[in-house]
């Protein structure tokens, strides 16, 4: 039910939401070649894949559970391979992908278990020493965020999970949890950043690039 509510939200805003968090394309290109196969998990309407396409990458696939986002992306970027993700798994063979992008996706997954399950699927489809790129949000210390973390702590059973007025449920992460979640990847890059969110607010965040340990 909770995933259905999230899907309904993203379908409802698929035509109007503009994602602004910057993709670290130059850093990504240090580890991923133009001919590599790249999978964007939770690709939205394909903004990041289009940026990569304009940089010369061609073997690009995006998956997202929002049919509305995928429909928008197919219209906006008809040259991209965008697919609706159905179910918890990733519909690709083992070891078939050179790099995976996970861009502001963990923030949409509120439980540890579901995040672990997604990372397990990502490890499955990545080749040995394949690259994972993650952008996401960390806990904040400003009054606005502290208030909503406390307000929703008992509702969702997790400090840092909160509901937006328009209905989406989001998560800001403890850094120790992020390190644990990405423990099977050898860190190549990790940097703290400050992002502008999709609703125009500022938030602590990070980007991570790692290689799958074998």
mmCIF file of C-alpha atoms in Angstrom:
data_model
loop_
_atom_site.group_PDB
_atom_site.id
_atom_site.type_symbol
_atom_site.label_atom_id
_atom_site.label_comp_id
_atom_site.label_asym_id
_atom_site.label_seq_id
_atom_site.Cartn_x
_atom_site.Cartn_y
_atom_site.Cartn_z
ATOM 1 C CA UNK A 1 0.000 0.000 0.000
ATOM 2 C CA UNK A 2 2.737 2.481 0.909
ATOM 3 C CA UNK A 3 4.518 1.865 -2.402
ATOM 4 C CA UNK A 4 1.221 2.334 -4.229
ATOM 5 C CA UNK A 5 0.718 5.687 -2.500
ATOM 6 C CA UNK A 6 4.224 6.759 -3.467
ATOM 7 C CA UNK A 7 3.591 5.682 -7.055
ATOM 8 C CA UNK A 8 0.307 7.602 -7.139
ATOM 9 C CA UNK A 9 2.082 10.715 -5.917
ATOM 10 C CA UNK A 10 4.859 10.560 -8.526
ATOM 11 C CA UNK A 11 2.374 9.808 -11.306
ATOM 12 C CA UNK A 12 0.326 12.833 -10.229
ATOM 13 C CA UNK A 13 3.301 15.231 -10.397
ATOM 14 C CA UNK A 14 5.098 13.648 -13.351
ATOM 15 C CA UNK A 15 4.270 16.465 -15.751
ATOM 16 C CA UNK A 16 5.241 19.362 -13.496
ATOM 17 C CA UNK A 17 8.136 18.350 -11.245
ATOM 18 C CA UNK A 18 11.576 19.510 -12.356
ATOM 19 C CA UNK A 19 14.571 17.855 -10.704
ATOM 20 C CA UNK A 20 17.413 20.269 -9.997
ATOM 21 C CA UNK A 21 19.978 18.306 -7.964
ATOM 22 C CA UNK A 22 23.223 18.423 -9.997
ATOM 23 C CA UNK A 23 24.704 15.267 -11.470
ATOM 24 C CA UNK A 24 28.483 15.075 -11.084
ATOM 25 C CA UNK A 25 29.099 14.184 -14.736
ATOM 26 C CA UNK A 26 32.805 14.996 -14.780
ATOM 27 C CA UNK A 27 33.533 12.801 -11.759
ATOM 28 C CA UNK A 28 31.340 10.013 -13.173
ATOM 29 C CA UNK A 29 33.303 10.047 -16.442
ATOM 30 C CA UNK A 30 36.529 9.324 -14.544
ATOM 31 C CA UNK A 31 35.288 5.790 -13.891
ATOM 32 C CA UNK A 32 32.717 5.024 -16.600
ATOM 33 C CA UNK A 33 33.622 4.793 -20.293
ATOM 34 C CA UNK A 34 31.439 6.080 -23.111
ATOM 35 C CA UNK A 35 30.813 2.528 -24.394
ATOM 36 C CA UNK A 36 29.776 1.118 -20.995
ATOM 37 C CA UNK A 37 26.227 -0.028 -20.315
ATOM 38 C CA UNK A 38 24.607 2.325 -17.788
ATOM 39 C CA UNK A 39 21.418 1.713 -15.828
ATOM 40 C CA UNK A 40 19.603 4.566 -14.066
ATOM 41 C CA UNK A 41 17.418 3.079 -11.306
ATOM 42 C CA UNK A 42 14.585 5.451 -10.454
ATOM 43 C CA UNK A 43 15.308 7.547 -13.519
ATOM 44 C CA UNK A 44 12.212 9.747 -13.286
ATOM 45 C CA UNK A 45 11.667 11.396 -16.668
ATOM 46 C CA UNK A 46 15.253 10.685 -17.789
ATOM 47 C CA UNK A 47 16.969 13.989 -17.006
ATOM 48 C CA UNK A 48 20.275 12.392 -15.932
ATOM 49 C CA UNK A 49 20.368 9.946 -18.831
ATOM 50 C CA UNK A 50 19.784 12.811 -21.251
ATOM 51 C CA UNK A 51 22.741 14.640 -19.723
ATOM 52 C CA UNK A 52 24.869 11.538 -20.258
ATOM 53 C CA UNK A 53 23.568 11.199 -23.820
ATOM 54 C CA UNK A 54 24.675 14.752 -24.542
ATOM 55 C CA UNK A 55 28.102 13.833 -23.129
ATOM 56 C CA UNK A 56 28.456 11.019 -25.674
ATOM 57 C CA UNK A 57 27.158 7.979 -23.790
ATOM 58 C CA UNK A 58 24.810 5.778 -25.810
ATOM 59 C CA UNK A 59 24.176 2.449 -24.001
ATOM 60 C CA UNK A 60 21.676 3.956 -21.559
ATOM 61 C CA UNK A 61 18.680 2.372 -19.855
ATOM 62 C CA UNK A 62 16.368 3.956 -17.298
ATOM 63 C CA UNK A 63 13.767 2.302 -15.078
ATOM 64 C CA UNK A 64 11.173 3.899 -12.812
ATOM 65 C CA UNK A 65 7.999 2.645 -11.130
ATOM 66 C CA UNK A 66 6.082 5.789 -12.131
ATOM 67 C CA UNK A 67 4.340 5.215 -15.441
ATOM 68 C CA UNK A 68 3.694 8.949 -15.624
ATOM 69 C CA UNK A 69 7.387 9.794 -15.349
ATOM 70 C CA UNK A 70 8.325 7.237 -18.005
ATOM 71 C CA UNK A 71 5.601 8.492 -20.360
ATOM 72 C CA UNK A 72 6.886 12.050 -19.975
ATOM 73 C CA UNK A 73 10.469 10.934 -20.563
ATOM 74 C CA UNK A 74 9.550 9.050 -23.735
ATOM 75 C CA UNK A 75 7.982 12.196 -25.126
ATOM 76 C CA UNK A 76 10.739 14.528 -23.974
ATOM 77 C CA UNK A 77 13.696 12.256 -24.818
ATOM 78 C CA UNK A 78 12.464 9.743 -27.444
ATOM 79 C CA UNK A 79 16.022 8.498 -28.087
ATOM 80 C CA UNK A 80 16.361 7.113 -24.530
ATOM 81 C CA UNK A 81 15.481 3.551 -23.475
ATOM 82 C CA UNK A 82 13.100 4.226 -20.570
ATOM 83 C CA UNK A 83 11.106 1.400 -18.990
ATOM 84 C CA UNK A 84 8.480 1.030 -16.286
ATOM 85 C CA UNK A 85 9.873 -0.927 -13.314
ATOM 86 C CA UNK A 86 7.368 -3.509 -12.087
ATOM 87 C CA UNK A 87 7.891 -5.275 -8.792
ATOM 88 C CA UNK A 88 10.853 -5.220 -6.443
ATOM 89 C CA UNK A 89 13.367 -6.784 -8.825
ATOM 90 C CA UNK A 90 15.334 -5.346 -11.735
ATOM 91 C CA UNK A 91 14.465 -7.073 -15.007
ATOM 92 C CA UNK A 92 18.039 -7.539 -16.249
ATOM 93 C CA UNK A 93 20.440 -10.523 -16.165
ATOM 94 C CA UNK A 94 23.133 -10.988 -13.546
ATOM 95 C CA UNK A 95 26.313 -9.015 -14.190
ATOM 96 C CA UNK A 96 24.920 -7.317 -17.300
ATOM 97 C CA UNK A 97 25.521 -3.668 -16.372
ATOM 98 C CA UNK A 98 28.772 -1.690 -16.119
ATOM 99 C CA UNK A 99 27.426 1.185 -14.013
ATOM 100 C CA UNK A 100 24.300 1.987 -12.006
ATOM 101 C CA UNK A 101 23.022 5.454 -11.102
ATOM 102 C CA UNK A 102 20.909 5.878 -7.973
ATOM 103 C CA UNK A 103 19.985 9.547 -8.001
ATOM 104 C CA UNK A 104 17.747 10.805 -5.154
ATOM 105 C CA UNK A 105 16.078 7.400 -4.958
ATOM 106 C CA UNK A 106 16.949 6.328 -1.419
ATOM 107 C CA UNK A 107 15.123 9.417 -0.135
ATOM 108 C CA UNK A 108 11.921 7.884 -1.553
ATOM 109 C CA UNK A 109 12.450 4.547 0.262
ATOM 110 C CA UNK A 110 11.735 4.916 3.955
ATOM 111 C CA UNK A 111 12.684 1.507 5.403
ATOM 112 C CA UNK A 112 16.132 -0.034 5.845
ATOM 113 C CA UNK A 113 14.847 -3.364 4.562
ATOM 114 C CA UNK A 114 13.597 -1.987 1.247
ATOM 115 C CA UNK A 115 16.816 -0.052 0.722
ATOM 116 C CA UNK A 116 18.861 -3.195 1.404
ATOM 117 C CA UNK A 117 16.728 -5.160 -1.056
ATOM 118 C CA UNK A 118 17.295 -2.577 -3.771
ATOM 119 C CA UNK A 119 21.060 -2.565 -3.181
ATOM 120 C CA UNK A 120 21.025 -6.357 -3.380
ATOM 121 C CA UNK A 121 19.420 -6.186 -6.833
ATOM 122 C CA UNK A 122 21.902 -3.540 -7.931
ATOM 123 C CA UNK A 123 24.802 -5.744 -6.859
ATOM 124 C CA UNK A 124 23.259 -8.633 -8.796
ATOM 125 C CA UNK A 125 23.004 -6.793 -12.121
ATOM 126 C CA UNK A 126 26.408 -5.094 -11.870
ATOM 127 C CA UNK A 127 29.459 -6.777 -13.347
ATOM 128 C CA UNK A 128 32.458 -7.422 -11.048
ATOM 129 C CA UNK A 129 34.030 -4.067 -10.112
ATOM 130 C CA UNK A 130 31.055 -2.306 -11.694
ATOM 131 C CA UNK A 131 30.465 1.298 -10.705
ATOM 132 C CA UNK A 132 27.688 2.656 -8.486
ATOM 133 C CA UNK A 133 26.922 6.382 -8.406
ATOM 134 C CA UNK A 134 24.672 7.637 -5.596
ATOM 135 C CA UNK A 135 23.306 11.131 -4.923
ATOM 136 C CA UNK A 136 21.050 11.544 -1.897
ATOM 137 C CA UNK A 137 20.075 13.496 1.203
ATOM 138 C CA UNK A 138 21.538 13.542 4.706
ATOM 139 C CA UNK A 139 20.013 14.659 7.988
ATOM 140 C CA UNK A 140 19.749 18.404 8.531
ATOM 141 C CA UNK A 141 19.975 20.441 11.723
ATOM 142 C CA UNK A 142 17.809 23.478 10.903
ATOM 143 C CA UNK A 143 14.608 24.102 12.831
ATOM 144 C CA UNK A 144 12.261 23.288 9.934
ATOM 145 C CA UNK A 145 13.743 19.849 9.409
ATOM 146 C CA UNK A 146 14.236 19.031 13.096
ATOM 147 C CA UNK A 147 10.574 19.801 13.694
ATOM 148 C CA UNK A 148 9.309 17.465 10.999
ATOM 149 C CA UNK A 149 11.749 14.699 11.920
ATOM 150 C CA UNK A 150 10.276 14.754 15.439
ATOM 151 C CA UNK A 151 6.689 15.133 14.213
ATOM 152 C CA UNK A 152 6.846 12.014 12.037
ATOM 153 C CA UNK A 153 9.233 9.860 14.123
ATOM 154 C CA UNK A 154 6.399 7.900 15.760
ATOM 155 C CA UNK A 155 4.353 7.764 12.547
ATOM 156 C CA UNK A 156 7.062 6.047 10.506
ATOM 157 C CA UNK A 157 9.271 4.598 13.237
ATOM 158 C CA UNK A 158 12.385 6.256 11.872
ATOM 159 C CA UNK A 159 14.011 9.585 12.680
ATOM 160 C CA UNK A 160 14.500 11.499 9.445
ATOM 161 C CA UNK A 161 11.412 10.169 7.636
ATOM 162 C CA UNK A 162 8.663 12.719 7.000
ATOM 163 C CA UNK A 163 5.656 13.423 4.809
ATOM 164 C CA UNK A 164 5.445 16.434 2.531
ATOM 165 C CA UNK A 165 2.174 18.407 2.501
ATOM 166 C CA UNK A 166 1.445 17.189 -1.029
ATOM 167 C CA UNK A 167 1.639 13.531 0.060
ATOM 168 C CA UNK A 168 5.129 12.206 -0.726
ATOM 169 C CA UNK A 169 7.068 10.456 2.056
ATOM 170 C CA UNK A 170 10.801 11.245 2.087
ATOM 171 C CA UNK A 171 13.823 10.211 4.116
ATOM 172 C CA UNK A 172 16.942 12.113 5.125
ATOM 173 C CA UNK A 173 19.739 9.754 6.128
ATOM 174 C CA UNK A 174 22.136 9.291 8.977
ATOM 175 C CA UNK A 175 25.601 9.108 7.434
ATOM 176 C CA UNK A 176 26.474 5.961 9.390
ATOM 177 C CA UNK A 177 23.549 4.186 7.722
ATOM 178 C CA UNK A 178 24.668 5.282 4.252
ATOM 179 C CA UNK A 179 28.147 3.896 4.910
ATOM 180 C CA UNK A 180 26.637 0.598 6.070
ATOM 181 C CA UNK A 181 24.265 0.395 3.108
ATOM 182 C CA UNK A 182 27.153 0.900 0.652
ATOM 183 C CA UNK A 183 29.559 -1.414 2.474
ATOM 184 C CA UNK A 184 29.942 -3.780 -0.506
ATOM 185 C CA UNK A 185 31.378 -0.999 -2.668
ATOM 186 C CA UNK A 186 34.942 0.254 -2.516
ATOM 187 C CA UNK A 187 34.784 4.024 -2.136
ATOM 188 C CA UNK A 188 36.271 5.963 -5.054
ATOM 189 C CA UNK A 189 34.654 9.345 -4.333
ATOM 190 C CA UNK A 190 32.565 10.648 -1.454
ATOM 191 C CA UNK A 191 31.721 14.293 -0.935
ATOM 192 C CA UNK A 192 29.294 16.330 1.152
ATOM 193 C CA UNK A 193 27.146 18.765 -0.826
ATOM 194 C CA UNK A 194 24.276 21.167 -0.210
ATOM 195 C CA UNK A 195 21.372 20.613 -2.575
ATOM 196 C CA UNK A 196 18.300 22.562 -3.568
ATOM 197 C CA UNK A 197 15.364 20.179 -3.228
ATOM 198 C CA UNK A 198 12.559 19.751 -5.764
ATOM 199 C CA UNK A 199 10.460 22.106 -3.597
ATOM 200 C CA UNK A 200 13.135 24.815 -3.539
ATOM 201 C CA UNK A 201 14.576 24.245 -0.063
ATOM 202 C CA UNK A 202 18.196 23.615 0.923
ATOM 203 C CA UNK A 203 19.345 20.275 2.286
ATOM 204 C CA UNK A 204 22.508 18.474 3.261
ATOM 205 C CA UNK A 205 23.471 15.754 0.823
ATOM 206 C CA UNK A 206 26.291 13.725 -0.663
ATOM 207 C CA UNK A 207 27.471 11.971 -3.755
ATOM 208 C CA UNK A 208 29.254 8.648 -3.730
ATOM 209 C CA UNK A 209 31.055 6.714 -6.444
ATOM 210 C CA UNK A 210 32.149 3.187 -5.636
ATOM 211 C CA UNK A 211 33.249 -0.055 -7.294
ATOM 212 C CA UNK A 212 31.526 -3.330 -6.465
ATOM 213 C CA UNK A 213 33.841 -5.371 -4.259
ATOM 214 C CA UNK A 214 34.340 -9.030 -5.217
#
